[in-house]
Amino acid sequence: MTWEAVIGLEVHARLLTESKLFCGCATSFGAAPNTHVCPVCLAYPGALPVLNRRAVELAIRMAIATDCEVQPRSVFARKNYFYPDLPKGYQISQFERPIGTGGHVENGGMTVRLTRIHIEEDAGKLMHESDRSLVDLNRAGTPLIEIVSEPDLRSASDAAAYFTRLRQILMYTGACDGNMEEGSLRCDANVSLRRPGAPLGTRSEVKNVNSFRYLARAIEFEIERQTAILESGGKIVQETRLFDPAAGETRSMRTKEESHDYRYFPDPDLLTLEIEQSWIESIRGTVPLLPRQRIARYQQDYAISAGDAEVLTADRGIADFFEATAAEAANAKSAANWVRNEVLRVLNDRKTELADYRVTPAMLGRLIRLIDSGAIGGKAAKEVFDEMSESGDQPETIVEKKGLSQVSDPAAIRDAALLVLERNPAQVEQYRAGKIQIFGFLVGQLMKEMRGRANAEMANQVIRELLESPRA
Ligand code: ADP
Ligand code: MG
Ligand code: ZN
């Protein structure tokens, strides 16, 4: 009989605010240690916290984007524990009354339910050297949201896909920059096994995983480890584990604490957080269309394939670029192809950010119009595009400068075609004797004669007509 894996994720996302959750210190990453600190985040006696309105706004935006119920009243509590990176001796978090409850995220064909979204502050950072440990408190007090899922995931790949989706939504809403290397986004994976249909088994919790690949590997390792224990008749202990990427395994860190160990109680320095419905509604207006909504729209309105829609919406900047291009070109299908194949290729090849890219949606849209109106051919368009990416010049300027405009004048094409047939009598004979593959050669000669500028469709048509027409 097989085991079924049951997985729930707790995702921590740093909110994109300029200042910390309860003081005015900057949240910027990478500053010299202990330079962004003040009496509040250093926990000097008597210093009082003041809640950052922007952090609450971003948390609400994320709650709306994941269909959570935004609670009109939520409460900040003290989570008490000792650790050298926590100057106050407690972390301010939302425990019994989080800001968001319920909600869900679509993940492929399945729905992952969210238990809650709550606001909390981050701790500082310890750096261990051979003979001493140092603490940097710049990060202490920076705002986070924790997004807790129900144990709805069933495999490592489901979990990685869900984490990817969540990151996309965080970045679309502007709640978080999604930078996993800098620790803006990390997750704890809770994993247990059970016989299908049986009640939940005992879980282990793998802490602070900061990449999709590590998450999948950590979960796979846990599934194997727990399977081996259960198969040999053992019991899983509820514990907290760490994933070691170098060894590809998880190791026990401590036995799992229970929530009562933390002696949570409402923080007497902070008021109940009351949120007016009108504020929630005005924040709702700032939530952009999300990937899954855009994917549905691209497929329905633009007849774009599911795979292409997925690629175009992976990044909000690209999706916005595509939509603006499609509007300018009045041809969404073609805009989709150009963005997907050419724009992404150039950005990737040059390791360029979209913000630094010289081609704007207006320029690409006009290039597509030039193609659609027959002013330039497909091959010339590629050349214009490359030049546009290089120089940032307007498409019309490049067409003019390089003499790339297409010839669609039937008389000019016919004259050139007659010349080509006259010069290649042997090939014409072969074609007429049934060797129809020679057709491509003759069209090629015509294109060459017209220095690649002939309208390709017309060139084909004219050559065919002349070859099929009764001999003069
Ligand atoms: P804690 O902070 O103690 O880990 P939370 O309620 O914040 O508790 O998070 C618990 C997480 O563990 C949730 O994502 C939940 O879905 C998941 N979880 C709970 N029980 C199990 C289980 N038996 N197997 C797998 N995941 C579980
Ligand atoms: Mg946990
Ligand atoms: Zn401070």
Coordinates of C-alpha atoms and ligand atoms in Angstrom, one line a residue:
M1 CA 0.0 0.0 0.0
T2 CA 1.3 3.4 -0.9
W3 CA 1.7 6.6 1.2
E4 CA 0.2 9.9 0.3
A5 CA 2.3 13.0 0.9
V6 CA 0.5 16.0 2.6
I7 CA 2.1 19.4 2.4
G8 CA 1.3 22.9 3.7
L9 CA 3.4 25.9 3.1
E10 CA 4.1 29.0 5.3
V11 CA 5.5 31.7 3.0
H12 CA 7.2 34.8 4.4
A13 CA 7.3 37.8 2.1
R14 CA 9.0 41.1 2.9
L15 CA 6.6 43.9 2.1
L16 CA 7.9 46.6 -0.3
T17 CA 7.8 49.5 2.1
E18 CA 10.5 52.2 2.5
S19 CA 10.5 52.1 6.3
K20 CA 10.2 49.4 8.9
L21 CA 6.9 48.1 10.4
F22 CA 6.9 50.1 13.6
C23 CA 9.6 52.8 13.2
G24 CA 11.0 55.1 10.5
C25 CA 14.2 53.2 9.8
A26 CA 14.9 52.4 6.2
T27 CA 14.4 48.9 4.9
S28 CA 17.0 49.1 2.1
F29 CA 19.0 45.9 1.6
G30 CA 22.8 45.7 1.8
A31 CA 23.6 48.7 4.0
A32 CA 26.5 48.6 6.4
P33 CA 25.5 46.5 9.5
N34 CA 23.5 48.3 12.2
T35 CA 23.2 51.6 10.4
H36 CA 19.4 51.4 9.9
V37 CA 18.5 51.1 13.6
C38 CA 16.8 53.3 16.2
P39 CA 15.5 53.1 19.8
V40 CA 12.3 51.3 18.6
C41 CA 13.9 48.5 16.6
L42 CA 16.8 48.2 19.1
A43 CA 14.2 47.8 21.9
Y44 CA 15.3 50.6 24.1
P45 CA 13.1 50.8 27.2
G46 CA 10.2 53.1 26.8
A47 CA 10.4 53.3 23.0
L48 CA 7.0 52.9 21.4
P49 CA 6.0 51.3 18.1
V50 CA 3.9 53.2 15.5
L51 CA 2.3 51.1 12.8
N52 CA 3.4 51.7 9.2
R53 CA 0.2 52.4 7.1
R54 CA 1.8 51.4 3.8
A55 CA 2.6 47.9 5.2
V56 CA -1.0 47.4 6.1
E57 CA -2.1 48.6 2.7
L58 CA 0.2 46.1 0.9
A59 CA -1.0 43.3 3.2
I60 CA -4.6 44.2 2.3
R61 CA -3.7 44.3 -1.4
M62 CA -2.3 40.8 -1.2
A63 CA -5.3 39.6 0.8
I64 CA -7.6 40.9 -1.9
A65 CA -5.5 39.3 -4.7
T66 CA -5.8 35.9 -3.0
D67 CA -9.5 36.3 -2.3
C68 CA -9.0 36.5 1.5
E69 CA -11.6 38.0 3.8
V70 CA -10.0 41.3 5.0
Q71 CA -10.8 41.5 8.7
P72 CA -12.2 44.8 9.9
R73 CA -10.4 44.3 13.2
S74 CA -7.1 42.5 13.7
V75 CA -4.7 42.4 16.7
F76 CA -1.0 42.5 17.1
A77 CA 0.4 40.1 19.7
R78 CA 3.7 39.5 21.3
K79 CA 5.3 36.1 20.4
N80 CA 7.8 35.6 23.2
Y81 CA 11.1 33.8 22.8
F82 CA 14.8 34.5 23.3
Y83 CA 17.2 34.7 20.5
P84 CA 20.2 37.1 20.0
D85 CA 18.7 38.5 16.7
L86 CA 15.6 39.6 18.6
P87 CA 16.3 42.6 20.8
K88 CA 12.9 42.9 22.4
G89 CA 12.7 39.3 23.4
Y90 CA 9.5 39.0 21.5
Q91 CA 8.3 39.3 17.9
I92 CA 5.3 41.4 17.1
S93 CA 3.0 39.3 15.0
Q94 CA -0.7 38.7 14.5
F95 CA -1.8 35.5 16.2
E96 CA -5.5 35.0 17.0
R97 CA -6.8 37.7 14.8
P98 CA -4.9 38.0 11.5
I99 CA -5.7 40.6 8.9
G100 CA -6.7 38.1 6.2
T101 CA -8.5 34.8 6.5
G102 CA -9.7 32.2 4.0
G103 CA -8.8 32.8 0.4
H104 CA -7.3 30.6 -2.2
V105 CA -4.7 30.4 -5.0
E106 CA -5.3 28.5 -8.3
N107 CA -2.5 26.2 -9.0
G108 CA -2.7 24.5 -12.3
G109 CA -6.0 22.6 -12.2
M110 CA -6.2 22.6 -8.5
T111 CA -7.1 25.1 -5.8
V112 CA -4.9 25.7 -2.7
R113 CA -6.8 27.1 0.2
L114 CA -5.2 29.7 2.4
T115 CA -5.7 29.6 6.1
R116 CA -4.6 33.1 6.8
I117 CA -2.4 36.1 5.9
H118 CA -0.9 38.0 8.8
I119 CA 1.5 40.9 9.3
E120 CA 4.6 40.5 11.4
E121 CA 8.1 41.9 11.9
D122 CA 11.3 40.3 10.8
A123 CA 14.2 39.5 13.1
G124 CA 17.8 40.6 12.7
K125 CA 20.5 38.6 11.1
L126 CA 23.3 36.6 12.8
M127 CA 26.6 36.0 11.2
H128 CA 28.7 33.2 12.6
E129 CA 32.5 33.3 12.4
S130 CA 34.9 30.7 13.7
D131 CA 35.4 32.2 17.1
R132 CA 32.4 34.6 17.5
S133 CA 29.0 35.5 16.3
L134 CA 27.9 39.0 15.1
V135 CA 24.5 40.5 14.8
D136 CA 23.1 42.9 12.2
L137 CA 19.9 44.5 13.2
N138 CA 19.2 46.4 10.0
R139 CA 16.6 43.8 9.2
A140 CA 15.0 43.8 12.7
G141 CA 11.5 45.2 12.4
T142 CA 11.1 45.1 8.7
P143 CA 7.6 44.2 7.7
L144 CA 6.6 40.8 6.5
I145 CA 3.4 39.0 5.7
E146 CA 3.1 35.3 6.4
I147 CA 0.8 33.4 4.0
V148 CA -0.2 30.1 5.5
S149 CA -1.8 27.5 3.2
E150 CA -4.0 24.6 4.2
P151 CA -2.4 21.2 3.8
D152 CA -3.8 20.9 0.3
L153 CA -0.6 20.1 -1.6
R154 CA 0.3 16.5 -2.5
S155 CA 3.7 16.5 -4.1
A156 CA 7.0 18.4 -4.3
S157 CA 6.2 19.7 -7.8
D158 CA 2.7 20.9 -6.7
A159 CA 4.4 22.7 -3.8
A160 CA 7.0 24.4 -6.0
A161 CA 4.3 25.4 -8.5
Y162 CA 2.2 26.9 -5.8
F163 CA 5.2 28.8 -4.4
T164 CA 5.9 30.1 -7.9
R165 CA 2.3 31.3 -8.3
L166 CA 2.3 33.0 -5.0
R167 CA 5.5 34.8 -5.9
Q168 CA 3.9 35.9 -9.2
I169 CA 0.9 37.4 -7.3
L170 CA 3.2 39.1 -4.7
M171 CA 5.1 40.7 -7.5
Y172 CA 2.1 41.7 -9.6
T173 CA 0.5 43.4 -6.6
G174 CA 3.8 45.1 -5.8
A175 CA 3.5 43.7 -2.2
C176 CA 7.0 42.1 -2.5
D177 CA 9.9 42.2 -4.9
G178 CA 10.1 38.4 -4.9
N179 CA 13.9 38.5 -4.5
M180 CA 14.7 35.1 -3.0
E181 CA 18.5 35.6 -3.0
E182 CA 18.2 38.6 -0.8
G183 CA 15.7 36.8 1.4
S184 CA 12.6 38.8 0.5
L185 CA 10.8 35.6 0.0
R186 CA 11.2 32.3 1.9
C187 CA 9.1 29.5 2.9
D188 CA 8.6 26.7 5.5
A189 CA 7.4 23.4 4.2
N190 CA 5.3 21.2 6.4
V191 CA 5.3 17.6 5.3
S192 CA 3.6 14.5 6.5
L193 CA 2.5 11.1 5.1
R194 CA -0.6 9.1 5.5
R195 CA -2.5 6.2 3.9
P196 CA -4.9 7.7 1.3
G197 CA -8.1 8.7 3.1
A198 CA -6.7 8.4 6.6
P199 CA -6.4 11.3 9.0
L200 CA -3.4 13.6 8.8
G201 CA -0.1 12.1 10.0
T202 CA 2.5 13.8 12.1
R203 CA 4.4 16.6 10.2
S204 CA 7.9 17.8 10.1
E205 CA 8.6 21.4 9.2
V206 CA 11.5 22.4 7.0
K207 CA 12.5 26.0 7.7
N208 CA 13.5 28.9 5.5
V209 CA 13.8 27.4 2.1
N210 CA 14.7 30.2 -0.4
S211 CA 14.5 28.6 -3.9
F212 CA 11.9 26.6 -5.8
R213 CA 14.4 23.9 -6.6
Y214 CA 15.5 23.6 -2.9
L215 CA 11.9 23.5 -1.9
A216 CA 11.2 20.6 -4.2
R217 CA 14.3 18.7 -3.2
A218 CA 13.7 19.3 0.5
I219 CA 10.2 17.9 0.2
E220 CA 11.3 14.9 -1.9
F221 CA 13.9 14.2 0.8
E222 CA 11.3 14.4 3.6
I223 CA 9.0 12.1 1.7
E224 CA 11.7 9.5 1.4
R225 CA 12.9 9.9 4.9
Q226 CA 9.4 9.6 6.4
T227 CA 8.5 6.7 4.1
A228 CA 11.6 4.7 5.4
I229 CA 10.7 5.4 9.0
L230 CA 7.0 4.4 8.6
E231 CA 7.8 1.3 6.5
S232 CA 10.1 0.0 9.2
G233 CA 7.3 0.5 11.8
G234 CA 8.7 3.7 13.3
K235 CA 7.0 7.0 14.3
I236 CA 7.5 10.5 12.9
V237 CA 8.4 13.0 15.6
Q238 CA 7.1 16.5 15.1
E239 CA 10.2 18.6 14.6
T240 CA 11.7 21.6 12.9
R241 CA 14.3 20.7 10.3
L242 CA 16.8 22.6 8.1
F243 CA 17.6 21.8 4.4
D244 CA 21.2 21.6 3.5
P245 CA 21.5 22.3 -0.2
A246 CA 25.1 21.0 -0.5
A247 CA 24.2 17.6 1.1
G248 CA 20.7 17.6 -0.5
E249 CA 19.2 16.5 2.9
T250 CA 17.2 17.9 5.8
R251 CA 18.5 17.8 9.4
S252 CA 16.8 18.0 12.7
M253 CA 17.1 21.5 14.3
R254 CA 14.9 21.3 17.3
T255 CA 11.7 19.5 18.4
K256 CA 8.7 21.5 17.3
E257 CA 7.5 24.1 19.8
E258 CA 3.7 24.5 20.4
S259 CA 2.1 27.9 20.2
H260 CA 1.5 28.0 23.9
D261 CA 5.2 27.9 24.4
Y262 CA 5.3 31.4 23.0
R263 CA 3.0 32.9 25.6
Y264 CA 1.2 35.0 23.0
F265 CA -0.7 38.0 24.3
P266 CA -2.0 41.2 22.7
D267 CA 0.7 43.9 22.5
P268 CA -0.4 46.6 25.0
D269 CA 1.6 49.2 23.1
L270 CA -0.5 48.8 19.9
L271 CA -4.2 49.4 19.3
T272 CA -6.5 47.0 17.7
L273 CA -6.1 47.5 13.9
E274 CA -9.4 48.8 12.6
I275 CA -9.8 48.9 8.9
E276 CA -12.6 50.9 7.2
Q277 CA -14.5 49.2 4.4
S278 CA -14.0 52.3 2.3
W279 CA -10.2 51.9 2.6
I280 CA -10.4 48.3 1.5
E281 CA -12.5 49.3 -1.5
S282 CA -10.0 51.9 -2.6
I283 CA -7.2 49.4 -2.3
R284 CA -9.2 46.9 -4.3
G285 CA -9.0 49.5 -7.1
T286 CA -5.2 49.2 -7.1
V287 CA -5.0 45.5 -7.5
P288 CA -4.0 44.8 -11.1
L289 CA -5.4 42.0 -13.3
L290 CA -3.6 38.9 -12.1
P291 CA -1.8 36.2 -14.2
R292 CA -4.7 33.8 -14.3
Q293 CA -7.2 36.5 -15.3
R294 CA -4.9 37.7 -18.0
I295 CA -4.3 34.1 -19.3
A296 CA -8.0 33.6 -19.5
R297 CA -8.5 36.9 -21.4
Y298 CA -5.6 36.3 -23.8
Q299 CA -7.1 32.9 -24.7
Q300 CA -10.6 34.1 -25.1
D301 CA -10.1 37.6 -26.7
Y302 CA -6.9 37.0 -28.6
A303 CA -7.0 33.3 -29.4
I304 CA -3.5 32.9 -27.9
S305 CA -2.5 29.4 -26.8
A306 CA -2.4 28.5 -23.1
G307 CA 1.4 28.0 -23.3
D308 CA 2.0 31.4 -24.9
A309 CA -0.3 33.1 -22.4
E310 CA 1.6 31.5 -19.6
V311 CA 4.9 32.8 -20.9
L312 CA 3.5 36.3 -21.6
T313 CA 2.1 36.6 -18.1
A314 CA 5.0 35.2 -16.1
D315 CA 6.2 38.7 -15.4
R316 CA 3.9 41.7 -15.1
G317 CA 6.2 44.0 -17.0
I318 CA 6.2 41.7 -20.0
A319 CA 2.4 41.2 -19.8
D320 CA 1.9 45.0 -19.7
F321 CA 4.4 45.4 -22.6
F322 CA 2.6 42.8 -24.7
E323 CA -0.8 44.4 -24.0
A324 CA 0.4 47.8 -25.0
T325 CA 2.0 46.4 -28.1
A326 CA -1.1 44.5 -29.1
A327 CA -3.2 47.7 -28.7
E328 CA -0.8 49.8 -30.9
A329 CA -0.5 47.1 -33.5
A330 CA -4.2 46.2 -33.5
N331 CA -3.0 42.7 -34.0
A332 CA -2.7 40.7 -30.7
K333 CA -1.7 37.5 -32.2
S334 CA 1.3 39.0 -34.0
A335 CA 2.2 41.0 -30.9
A336 CA 2.2 37.8 -28.9
N337 CA 4.6 36.2 -31.3
W338 CA 7.0 39.1 -31.4
V339 CA 7.1 39.5 -27.6
R340 CA 7.3 35.9 -26.9
N341 CA 9.9 35.0 -29.5
E342 CA 11.9 38.2 -30.2
V343 CA 11.6 40.5 -27.2
L344 CA 12.2 37.8 -24.6
R345 CA 15.1 36.5 -26.7
V346 CA 16.9 39.8 -26.9
L347 CA 16.3 40.6 -23.2
N348 CA 17.7 37.2 -22.3
D349 CA 20.7 37.3 -24.7
R350 CA 21.7 40.7 -23.4
K351 CA 20.7 40.2 -19.8
T352 CA 18.7 43.4 -20.1
E353 CA 15.8 44.4 -17.8
L354 CA 12.7 45.5 -19.6
A355 CA 13.1 49.0 -18.0
D356 CA 16.4 49.4 -19.8
Y357 CA 15.2 48.1 -23.2
R358 CA 15.2 50.6 -26.0
V359 CA 12.2 49.2 -27.9
T360 CA 8.9 50.5 -26.6
P361 CA 5.5 48.9 -27.2
A362 CA 4.7 51.8 -29.4
M363 CA 7.7 51.1 -31.6
L364 CA 7.1 47.3 -31.8
G365 CA 3.4 48.0 -32.5
R366 CA 4.2 50.2 -35.4
L367 CA 6.7 47.7 -36.8
I368 CA 3.8 45.1 -36.8
R369 CA 1.6 47.7 -38.6
L370 CA 4.3 48.1 -41.3
I371 CA 4.3 44.3 -41.8
D372 CA 0.5 44.1 -41.8
S373 CA 0.1 46.9 -44.3
G374 CA 2.6 45.2 -46.7
A375 CA 5.1 48.0 -46.4
I376 CA 7.8 45.6 -45.4
G377 CA 8.3 41.8 -45.6
G378 CA 8.9 39.3 -42.8
K379 CA 12.6 39.1 -43.4
A380 CA 13.1 42.8 -43.5
A381 CA 11.0 43.1 -40.3
K382 CA 13.5 40.9 -38.4
E383 CA 16.3 43.2 -39.6
V384 CA 14.4 46.3 -38.5
F385 CA 13.6 44.7 -35.1
D386 CA 17.3 43.9 -34.5
E387 CA 18.4 47.3 -35.5
M388 CA 15.7 48.9 -33.3
S389 CA 16.8 46.8 -30.3
E390 CA 20.4 47.9 -31.0
S391 CA 20.0 51.6 -31.7
G392 CA 16.6 52.5 -30.3
D393 CA 15.7 54.2 -33.6
Q394 CA 12.1 54.3 -34.8
P395 CA 11.0 51.5 -37.2
E396 CA 10.1 53.9 -40.0
T397 CA 13.5 55.6 -39.8
I398 CA 15.3 52.2 -40.1
V399 CA 13.2 51.1 -43.1
E400 CA 14.0 54.3 -44.8
K401 CA 17.7 54.3 -44.0
K402 CA 18.2 50.7 -45.0
G403 CA 15.9 50.8 -48.0
L404 CA 13.9 47.9 -46.7
S405 CA 10.5 48.9 -47.9
Q406 CA 8.7 46.1 -49.7
V407 CA 7.8 46.2 -53.4
S408 CA 4.2 45.2 -53.9
D409 CA 3.8 46.7 -57.4
P410 CA 2.6 43.9 -59.6
A411 CA 4.1 45.3 -62.8
A412 CA 7.6 45.6 -61.2
I413 CA 7.5 42.1 -59.9
R414 CA 6.2 40.7 -63.2
D415 CA 9.0 42.5 -65.2
A416 CA 11.7 41.0 -62.8
A417 CA 10.0 37.6 -63.0
L418 CA 10.1 37.6 -66.8
L419 CA 13.8 38.4 -66.7
V420 CA 14.4 35.5 -64.3
L421 CA 12.6 33.0 -66.5
E422 CA 14.4 34.2 -69.6
R423 CA 17.8 33.7 -67.9
N424 CA 17.0 30.3 -66.7
P425 CA 15.5 28.4 -69.7
A426 CA 16.7 25.0 -68.6
Q427 CA 15.0 25.2 -65.2
V428 CA 11.8 26.4 -66.8
E429 CA 11.9 23.3 -69.1
Q430 CA 12.5 21.1 -66.1
Y431 CA 9.5 22.6 -64.2
R432 CA 7.3 22.2 -67.2
A433 CA 8.4 18.6 -67.6
G434 CA 7.1 17.9 -64.1
K435 CA 10.0 18.7 -61.8
I436 CA 8.0 21.0 -59.7
Q437 CA 10.6 21.3 -56.9
I438 CA 12.4 23.8 -59.2
F439 CA 9.6 26.3 -58.3
G440 CA 11.3 27.4 -55.1
F441 CA 14.6 28.0 -56.9
L442 CA 12.9 30.3 -59.4
V443 CA 11.1 32.3 -56.7
G444 CA 14.5 32.5 -54.9
Q445 CA 16.0 34.0 -58.1
L446 CA 13.3 36.5 -58.3
M447 CA 13.7 37.6 -54.7
K448 CA 17.4 37.9 -55.3
E449 CA 16.8 40.0 -58.4
M450 CA 14.7 42.3 -56.3
R451 CA 17.2 42.4 -53.5
G452 CA 14.8 40.7 -51.1
R453 CA 12.2 43.4 -51.3
A454 CA 9.5 41.8 -53.3
N455 CA 6.3 41.0 -51.6
A456 CA 6.9 37.2 -51.1
E457 CA 3.3 36.2 -51.7
M458 CA 3.1 38.1 -54.9
A459 CA 6.5 36.8 -56.1
N460 CA 5.1 33.2 -55.7
Q461 CA 1.9 34.0 -57.4
V462 CA 3.6 35.8 -60.4
I463 CA 6.1 33.0 -61.0
R464 CA 3.4 30.4 -60.8
E465 CA 1.2 32.2 -63.3
L466 CA 4.0 32.7 -65.8
L467 CA 5.1 29.0 -65.5
E468 CA 1.6 27.7 -65.9
S469 CA 0.6 30.0 -68.7
P470 CA 0.7 28.6 -72.2
R471 CA 4.1 29.1 -73.8
A472 CA 4.4 32.2 -75.9
Ligands
ADP1 P1 3.1 26.5 13.0 O1 3.6 28.0 13.0 O2 3.1 25.9 14.3 O3 3.9 25.7 12.0 P2 0.9 27.3 11.4 O4 -0.6 27.1 11.6 O5 1.4 28.7 11.2 O6 1.6 26.5 12.5 O7 1.3 26.5 10.1 C1 1.0 25.2 10.0 C2 1.3 24.7 8.5 O8 1.4 23.3 8.5 C3 0.1 25.0 7.6 O9 0.6 25.4 6.3 C4 -0.6 23.7 7.5 O10 -1.3 23.6 6.3 C5 0.5 22.7 7.6 N1 0.1 21.5 8.3 C6 -0.6 21.3 9.4 N2 -0.7 20.0 9.7 C7 -0.1 19.3 8.7 C8 0.2 17.9 8.5 N3 -0.3 17.0 9.3 N4 0.9 17.6 7.4 C9 1.4 18.6 6.5 N5 1.2 19.9 6.7 C10 0.5 20.3 7.8
MG2 MG 5.3 26.8 11.1
ZN3 ZN 14.1 51.7 13.8

